[in-house]
PDB file of C-alpha atoms in Angstrom:
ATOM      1  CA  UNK H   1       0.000   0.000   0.000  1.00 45.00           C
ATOM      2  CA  UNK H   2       2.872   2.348   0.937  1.00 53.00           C
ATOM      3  CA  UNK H   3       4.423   1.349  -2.147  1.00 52.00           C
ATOM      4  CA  UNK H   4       1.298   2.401  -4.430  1.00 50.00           C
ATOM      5  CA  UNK H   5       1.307   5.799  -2.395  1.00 50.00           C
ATOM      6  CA  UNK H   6       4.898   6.435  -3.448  1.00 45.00           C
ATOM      7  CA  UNK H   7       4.113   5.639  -6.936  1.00 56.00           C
ATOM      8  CA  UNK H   8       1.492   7.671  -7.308  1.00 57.00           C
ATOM      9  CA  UNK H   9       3.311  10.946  -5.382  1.00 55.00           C
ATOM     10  CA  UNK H  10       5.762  10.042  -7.995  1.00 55.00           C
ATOM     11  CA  UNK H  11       3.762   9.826 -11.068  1.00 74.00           C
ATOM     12  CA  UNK H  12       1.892  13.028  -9.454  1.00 80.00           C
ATOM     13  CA  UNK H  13       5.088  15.436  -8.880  1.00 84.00           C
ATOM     14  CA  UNK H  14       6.080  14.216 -12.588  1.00 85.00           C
ATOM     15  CA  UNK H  15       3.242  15.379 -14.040  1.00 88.00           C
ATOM     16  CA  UNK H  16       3.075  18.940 -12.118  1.00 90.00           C
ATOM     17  CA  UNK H  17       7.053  19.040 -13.693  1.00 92.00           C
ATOM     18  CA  UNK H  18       6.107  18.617 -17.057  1.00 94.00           C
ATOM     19  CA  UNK H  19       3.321  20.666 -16.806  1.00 94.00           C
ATOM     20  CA  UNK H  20       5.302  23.563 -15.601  1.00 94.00           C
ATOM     21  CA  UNK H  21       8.205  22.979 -18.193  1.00 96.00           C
ATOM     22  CA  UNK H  22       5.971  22.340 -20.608  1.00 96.00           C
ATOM     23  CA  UNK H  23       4.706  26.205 -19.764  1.00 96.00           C
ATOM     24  CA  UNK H  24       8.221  27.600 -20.095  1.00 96.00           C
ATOM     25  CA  UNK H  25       8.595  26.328 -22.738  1.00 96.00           C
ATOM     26  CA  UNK H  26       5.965  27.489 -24.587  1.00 96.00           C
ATOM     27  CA  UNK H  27       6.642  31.097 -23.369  1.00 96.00           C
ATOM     28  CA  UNK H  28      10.411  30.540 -24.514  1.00 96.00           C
ATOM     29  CA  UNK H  29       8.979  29.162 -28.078  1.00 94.00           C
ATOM     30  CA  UNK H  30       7.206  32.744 -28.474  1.00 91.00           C
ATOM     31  CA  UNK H  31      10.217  34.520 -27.759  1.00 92.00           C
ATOM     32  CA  UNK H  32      12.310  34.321 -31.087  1.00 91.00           C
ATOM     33  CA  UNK H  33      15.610  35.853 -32.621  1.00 92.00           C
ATOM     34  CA  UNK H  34      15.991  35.429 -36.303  1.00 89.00           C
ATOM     35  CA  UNK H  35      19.236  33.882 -37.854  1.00 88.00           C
ATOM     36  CA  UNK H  36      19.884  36.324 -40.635  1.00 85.00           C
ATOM     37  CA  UNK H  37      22.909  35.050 -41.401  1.00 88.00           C
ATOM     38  CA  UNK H  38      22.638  31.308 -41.628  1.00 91.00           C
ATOM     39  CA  UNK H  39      18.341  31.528 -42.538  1.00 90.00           C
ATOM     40  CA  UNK H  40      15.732  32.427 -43.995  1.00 88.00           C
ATOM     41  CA  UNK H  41      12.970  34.318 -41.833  1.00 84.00           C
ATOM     42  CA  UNK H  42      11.053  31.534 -41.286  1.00 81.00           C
ATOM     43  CA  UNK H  43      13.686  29.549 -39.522  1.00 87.00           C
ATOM     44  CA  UNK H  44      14.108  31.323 -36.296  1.00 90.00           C
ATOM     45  CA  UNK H  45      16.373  30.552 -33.203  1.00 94.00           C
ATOM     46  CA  UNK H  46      14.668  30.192 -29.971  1.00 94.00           C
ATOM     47  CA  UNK H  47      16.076  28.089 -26.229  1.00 95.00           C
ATOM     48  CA  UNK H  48      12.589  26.511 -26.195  1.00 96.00           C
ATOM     49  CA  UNK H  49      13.859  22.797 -26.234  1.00 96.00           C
ATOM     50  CA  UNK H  50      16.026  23.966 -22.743  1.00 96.00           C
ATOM     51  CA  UNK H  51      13.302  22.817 -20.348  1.00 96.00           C
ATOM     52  CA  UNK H  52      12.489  20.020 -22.735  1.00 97.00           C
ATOM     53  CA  UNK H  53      16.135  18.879 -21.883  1.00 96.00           C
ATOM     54  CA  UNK H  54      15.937  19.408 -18.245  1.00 95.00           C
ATOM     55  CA  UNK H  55      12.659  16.999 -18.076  1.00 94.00           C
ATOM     56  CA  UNK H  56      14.438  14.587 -19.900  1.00 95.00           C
ATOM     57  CA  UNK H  57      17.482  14.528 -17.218  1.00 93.00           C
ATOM     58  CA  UNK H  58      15.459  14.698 -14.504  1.00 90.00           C
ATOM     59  CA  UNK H  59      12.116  12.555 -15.247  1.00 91.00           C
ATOM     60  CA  UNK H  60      13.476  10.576 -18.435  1.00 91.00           C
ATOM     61  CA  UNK H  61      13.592  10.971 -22.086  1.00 94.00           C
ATOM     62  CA  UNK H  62       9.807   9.900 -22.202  1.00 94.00           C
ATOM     63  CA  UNK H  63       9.044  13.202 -19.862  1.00 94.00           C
ATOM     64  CA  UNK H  64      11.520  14.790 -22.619  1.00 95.00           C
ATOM     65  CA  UNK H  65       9.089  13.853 -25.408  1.00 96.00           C
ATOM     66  CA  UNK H  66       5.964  14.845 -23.462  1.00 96.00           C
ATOM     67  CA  UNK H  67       7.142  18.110 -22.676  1.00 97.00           C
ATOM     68  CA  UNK H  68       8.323  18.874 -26.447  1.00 97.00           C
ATOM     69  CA  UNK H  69       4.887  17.791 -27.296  1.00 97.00           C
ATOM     70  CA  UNK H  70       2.862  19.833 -25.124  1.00 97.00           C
ATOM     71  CA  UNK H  71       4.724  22.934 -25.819  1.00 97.00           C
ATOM     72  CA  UNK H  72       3.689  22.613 -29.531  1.00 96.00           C
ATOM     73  CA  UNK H  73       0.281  21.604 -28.380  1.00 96.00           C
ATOM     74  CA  UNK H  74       0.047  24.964 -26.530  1.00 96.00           C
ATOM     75  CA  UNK H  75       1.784  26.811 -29.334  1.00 94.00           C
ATOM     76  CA  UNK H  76      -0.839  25.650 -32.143  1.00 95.00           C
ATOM     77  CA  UNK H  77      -3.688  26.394 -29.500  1.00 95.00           C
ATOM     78  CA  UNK H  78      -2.708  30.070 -28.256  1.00 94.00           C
ATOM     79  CA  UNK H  79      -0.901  31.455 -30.634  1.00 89.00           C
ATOM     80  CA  UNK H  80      -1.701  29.210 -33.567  1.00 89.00           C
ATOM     81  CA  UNK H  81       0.845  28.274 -36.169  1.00 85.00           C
ATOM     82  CA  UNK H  82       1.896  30.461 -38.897  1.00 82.00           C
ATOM     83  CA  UNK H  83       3.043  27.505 -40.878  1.00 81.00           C
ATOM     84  CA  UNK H  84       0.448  25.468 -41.269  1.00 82.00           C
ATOM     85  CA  UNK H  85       1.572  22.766 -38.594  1.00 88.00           C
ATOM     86  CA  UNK H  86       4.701  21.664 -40.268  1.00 90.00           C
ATOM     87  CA  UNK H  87       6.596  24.437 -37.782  1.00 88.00           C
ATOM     88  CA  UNK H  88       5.470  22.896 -34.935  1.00 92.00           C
ATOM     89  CA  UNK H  89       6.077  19.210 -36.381  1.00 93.00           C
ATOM     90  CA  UNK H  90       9.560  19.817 -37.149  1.00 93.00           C
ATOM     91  CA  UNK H  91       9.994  21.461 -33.539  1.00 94.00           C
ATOM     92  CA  UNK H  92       8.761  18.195 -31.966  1.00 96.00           C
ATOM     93  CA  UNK H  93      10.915  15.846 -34.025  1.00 95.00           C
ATOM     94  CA  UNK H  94      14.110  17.580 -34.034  1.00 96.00           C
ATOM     95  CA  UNK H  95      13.515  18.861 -29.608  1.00 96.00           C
ATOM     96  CA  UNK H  96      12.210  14.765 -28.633  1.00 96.00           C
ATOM     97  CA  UNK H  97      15.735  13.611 -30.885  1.00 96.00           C
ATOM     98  CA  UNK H  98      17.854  16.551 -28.763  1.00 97.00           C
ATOM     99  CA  UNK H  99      16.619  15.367 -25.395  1.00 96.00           C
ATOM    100  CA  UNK H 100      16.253  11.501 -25.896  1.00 97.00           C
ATOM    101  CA  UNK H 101      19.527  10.876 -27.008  1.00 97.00           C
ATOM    102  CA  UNK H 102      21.043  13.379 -24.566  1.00 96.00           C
ATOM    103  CA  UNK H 103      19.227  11.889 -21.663  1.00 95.00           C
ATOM    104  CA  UNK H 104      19.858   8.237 -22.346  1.00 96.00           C
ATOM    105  CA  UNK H 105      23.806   9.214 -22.063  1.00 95.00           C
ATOM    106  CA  UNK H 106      23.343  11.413 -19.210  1.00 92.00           C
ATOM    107  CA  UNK H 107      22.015   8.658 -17.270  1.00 90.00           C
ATOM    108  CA  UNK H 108      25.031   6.699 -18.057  1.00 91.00           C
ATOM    109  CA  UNK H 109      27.604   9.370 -17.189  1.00 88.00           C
ATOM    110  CA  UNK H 110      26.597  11.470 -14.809  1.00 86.00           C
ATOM    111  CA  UNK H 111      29.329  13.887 -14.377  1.00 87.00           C
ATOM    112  CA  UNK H 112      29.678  17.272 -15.805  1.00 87.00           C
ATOM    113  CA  UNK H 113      31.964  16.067 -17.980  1.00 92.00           C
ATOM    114  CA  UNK H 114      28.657  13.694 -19.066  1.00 91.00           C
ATOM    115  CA  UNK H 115      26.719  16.617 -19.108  1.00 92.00           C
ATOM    116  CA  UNK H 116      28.998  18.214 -22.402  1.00 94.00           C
ATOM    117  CA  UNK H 117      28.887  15.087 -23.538  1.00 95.00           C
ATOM    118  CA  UNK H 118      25.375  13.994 -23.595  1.00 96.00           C
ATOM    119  CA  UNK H 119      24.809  17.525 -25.300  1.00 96.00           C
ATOM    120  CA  UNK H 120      27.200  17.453 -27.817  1.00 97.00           C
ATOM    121  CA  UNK H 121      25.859  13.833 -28.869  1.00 97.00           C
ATOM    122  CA  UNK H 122      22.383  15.515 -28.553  1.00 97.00           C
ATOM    123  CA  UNK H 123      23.531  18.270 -31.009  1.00 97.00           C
ATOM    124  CA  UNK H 124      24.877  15.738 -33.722  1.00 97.00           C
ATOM    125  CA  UNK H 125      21.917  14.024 -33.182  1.00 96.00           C
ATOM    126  CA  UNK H 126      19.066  16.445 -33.621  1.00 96.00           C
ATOM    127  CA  UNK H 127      21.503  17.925 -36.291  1.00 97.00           C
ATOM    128  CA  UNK H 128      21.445  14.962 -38.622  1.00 97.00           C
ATOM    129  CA  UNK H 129      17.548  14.170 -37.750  1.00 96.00           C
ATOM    130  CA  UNK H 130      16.606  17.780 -38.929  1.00 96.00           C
ATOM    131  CA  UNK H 131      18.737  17.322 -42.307  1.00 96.00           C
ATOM    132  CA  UNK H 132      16.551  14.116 -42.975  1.00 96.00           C
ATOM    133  CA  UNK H 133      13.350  15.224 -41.835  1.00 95.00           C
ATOM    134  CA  UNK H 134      13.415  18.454 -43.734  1.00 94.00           C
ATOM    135  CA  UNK H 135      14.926  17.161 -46.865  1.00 95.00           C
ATOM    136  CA  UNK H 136      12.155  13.890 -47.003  1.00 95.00           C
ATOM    137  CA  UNK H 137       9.405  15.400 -44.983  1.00 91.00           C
ATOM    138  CA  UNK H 138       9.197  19.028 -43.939  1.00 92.00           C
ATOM    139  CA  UNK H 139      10.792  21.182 -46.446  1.00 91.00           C
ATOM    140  CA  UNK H 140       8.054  19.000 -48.927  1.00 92.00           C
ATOM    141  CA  UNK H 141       5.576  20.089 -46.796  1.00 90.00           C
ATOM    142  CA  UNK H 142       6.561  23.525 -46.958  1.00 86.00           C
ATOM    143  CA  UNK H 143       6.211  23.677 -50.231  1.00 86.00           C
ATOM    144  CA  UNK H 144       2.738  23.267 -50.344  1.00 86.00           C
ATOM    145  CA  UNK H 145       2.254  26.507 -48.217  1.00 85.00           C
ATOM    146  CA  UNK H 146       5.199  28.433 -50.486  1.00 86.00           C
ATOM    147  CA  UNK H 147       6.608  27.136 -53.557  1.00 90.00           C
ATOM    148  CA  UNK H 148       9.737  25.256 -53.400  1.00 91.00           C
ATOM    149  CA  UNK H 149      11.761  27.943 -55.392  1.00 92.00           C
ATOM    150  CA  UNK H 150      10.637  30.576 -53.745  1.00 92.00           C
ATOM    151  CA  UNK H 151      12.122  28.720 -50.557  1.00 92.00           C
ATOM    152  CA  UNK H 152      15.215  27.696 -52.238  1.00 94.00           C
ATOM    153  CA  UNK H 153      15.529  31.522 -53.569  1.00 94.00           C
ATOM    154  CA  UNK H 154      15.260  33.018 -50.143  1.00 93.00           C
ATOM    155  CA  UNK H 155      18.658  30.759 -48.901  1.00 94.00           C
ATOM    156  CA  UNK H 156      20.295  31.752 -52.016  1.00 94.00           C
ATOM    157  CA  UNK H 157      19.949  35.494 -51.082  1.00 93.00           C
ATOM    158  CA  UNK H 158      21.800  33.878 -47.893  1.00 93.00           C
ATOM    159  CA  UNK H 159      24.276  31.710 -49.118  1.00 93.00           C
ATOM    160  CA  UNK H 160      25.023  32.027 -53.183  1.00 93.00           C
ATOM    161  CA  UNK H 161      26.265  28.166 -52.949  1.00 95.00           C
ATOM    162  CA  UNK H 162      22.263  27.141 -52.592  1.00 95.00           C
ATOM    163  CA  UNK H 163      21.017  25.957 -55.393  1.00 95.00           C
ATOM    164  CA  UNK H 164      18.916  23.185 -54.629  1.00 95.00           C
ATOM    165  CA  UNK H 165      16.571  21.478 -51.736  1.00 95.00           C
ATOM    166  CA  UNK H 166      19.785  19.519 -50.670  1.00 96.00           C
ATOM    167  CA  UNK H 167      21.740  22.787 -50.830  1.00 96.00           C
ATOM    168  CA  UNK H 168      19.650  23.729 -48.017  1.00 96.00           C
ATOM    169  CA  UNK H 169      20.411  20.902 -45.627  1.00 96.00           C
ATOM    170  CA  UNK H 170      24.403  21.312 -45.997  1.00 96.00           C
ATOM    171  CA  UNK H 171      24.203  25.442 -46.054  1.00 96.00           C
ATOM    172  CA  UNK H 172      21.346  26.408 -43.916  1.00 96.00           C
ATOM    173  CA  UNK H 173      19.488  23.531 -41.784  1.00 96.00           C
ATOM    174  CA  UNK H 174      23.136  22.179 -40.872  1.00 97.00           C
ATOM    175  CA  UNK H 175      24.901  25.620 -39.347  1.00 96.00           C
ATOM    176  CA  UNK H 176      21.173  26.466 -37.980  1.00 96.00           C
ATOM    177  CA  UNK H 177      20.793  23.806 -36.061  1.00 96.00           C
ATOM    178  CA  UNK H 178      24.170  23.622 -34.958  1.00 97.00           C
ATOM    179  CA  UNK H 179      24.026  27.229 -33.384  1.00 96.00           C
ATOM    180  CA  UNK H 180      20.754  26.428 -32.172  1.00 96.00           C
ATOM    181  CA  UNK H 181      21.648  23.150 -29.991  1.00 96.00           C
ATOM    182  CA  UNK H 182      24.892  24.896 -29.073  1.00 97.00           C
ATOM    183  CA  UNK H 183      23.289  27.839 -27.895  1.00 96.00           C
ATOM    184  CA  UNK H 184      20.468  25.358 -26.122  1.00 96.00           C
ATOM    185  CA  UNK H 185      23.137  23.044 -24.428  1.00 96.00           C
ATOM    186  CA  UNK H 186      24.703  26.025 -23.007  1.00 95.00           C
ATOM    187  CA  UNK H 187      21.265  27.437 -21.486  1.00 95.00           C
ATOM    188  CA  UNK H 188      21.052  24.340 -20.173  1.00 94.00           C
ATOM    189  CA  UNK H 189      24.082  23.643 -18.774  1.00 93.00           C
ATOM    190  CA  UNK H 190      23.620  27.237 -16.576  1.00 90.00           C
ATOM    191  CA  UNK H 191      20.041  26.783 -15.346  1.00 91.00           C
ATOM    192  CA  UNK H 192      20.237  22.750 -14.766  1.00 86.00           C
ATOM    193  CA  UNK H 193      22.577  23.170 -12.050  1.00 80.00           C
ATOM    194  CA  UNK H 194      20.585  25.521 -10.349  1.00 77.00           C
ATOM    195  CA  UNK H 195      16.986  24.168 -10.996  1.00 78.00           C
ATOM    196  CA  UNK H 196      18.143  20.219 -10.367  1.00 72.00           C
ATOM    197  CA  UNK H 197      18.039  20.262  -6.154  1.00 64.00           C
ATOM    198  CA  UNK H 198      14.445  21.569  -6.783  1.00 64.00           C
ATOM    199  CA  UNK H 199      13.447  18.777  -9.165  1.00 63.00           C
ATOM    200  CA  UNK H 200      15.228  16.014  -7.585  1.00 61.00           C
ATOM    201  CA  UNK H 201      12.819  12.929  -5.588  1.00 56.00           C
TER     202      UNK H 201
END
């Protein structure tokens, strides 16, 4: 019986964490900076996948997932989505493959050393994902909502080397996401020390 109370106070506190982070998160989401440099204006970098991480180190990478999906959830339902859904998809896929892979080596090393680590892999990971993704999925999808040369013109104003859809992954969605998980991990790195004591069981 004692057992099933602990279980549940667990199960309880998780959900009250997510449901908090998932909050932040959304807030964070809404506050954007755009990458001139590197993308177009609908690519735009925000630190919305840091409490995402910090539920996946402290609950789990499926707490991870649940928290990137609520925080789109949110997003589509307050402030609605400006591109048609596929915005918010991609945000899901490429934040759940950031804090799932970072997580699951965090667990195994957890020093601060594990910490970089777990991030870096995180970065590489979401990196690749979001090359794949957009090249097979999203940036298809896009194209439905804008026309794929109007797209493909916008990174050439940015980079003269794009020419094509794959251009896009190697000069834009590569460095973007990049500085976006770097800039992430390093958000997270600051605020996880100081936030774990108050999520730890």
């Amino acid at each position: 019986m004692n057992e099933v109370k602990v279980r549940s106070r667990f199960k309880t506190r998780n959900i009250t964490r997510v449901a908090v982070l998932s909050v932040i998160a959304f807030v964070l989401m809404n506050i954007k900076t755009p990458l001139g440099f590197i993308a177009p204006s609908f690519m735009k970098l925000d630190i919305s996948d840091m409490p995402v991480l910090i539920g996946a180190f402290t609950m789990g990478p499926v707490y991870g997932v649940i928290t990137a999906l609520i925080k789109n959830i949110l997003k589509i339902i307050i402030a609605g989505s400006d591109t048609g859904l596929v915005g918010e998809l991609s945000n899901f896929i490429v934040a759940s493959a950031f804090a799932v892979t970072a997580s699951l080596f965090y667990r195994k090393h957890r020093t601060f050393k594990g910490a970089i680590g777990s991030l870096a892999l995180g970065i590489i990971t979401m990196t690749a994902l979001a090359m794949l993704s957009n090249y097979f999925f999203i940036f298809p999808l896009y194209g439905k909502i804008m026309p794929m040369e109007a797209i493909i013109s916008m990174c050439s104003k940015i980079n003269a080397n794009v020419k094509d859809l794959k251009d896009i992954m190697f000069y834009v969605v590569l460095p973007f996401n990049l500085v976006k998980g770097t800039i992430t991990a390093i958000f997270t790195i600051f605020i996880y020390k100081h936030v774990r004591p108050a999520l730890k069981d």
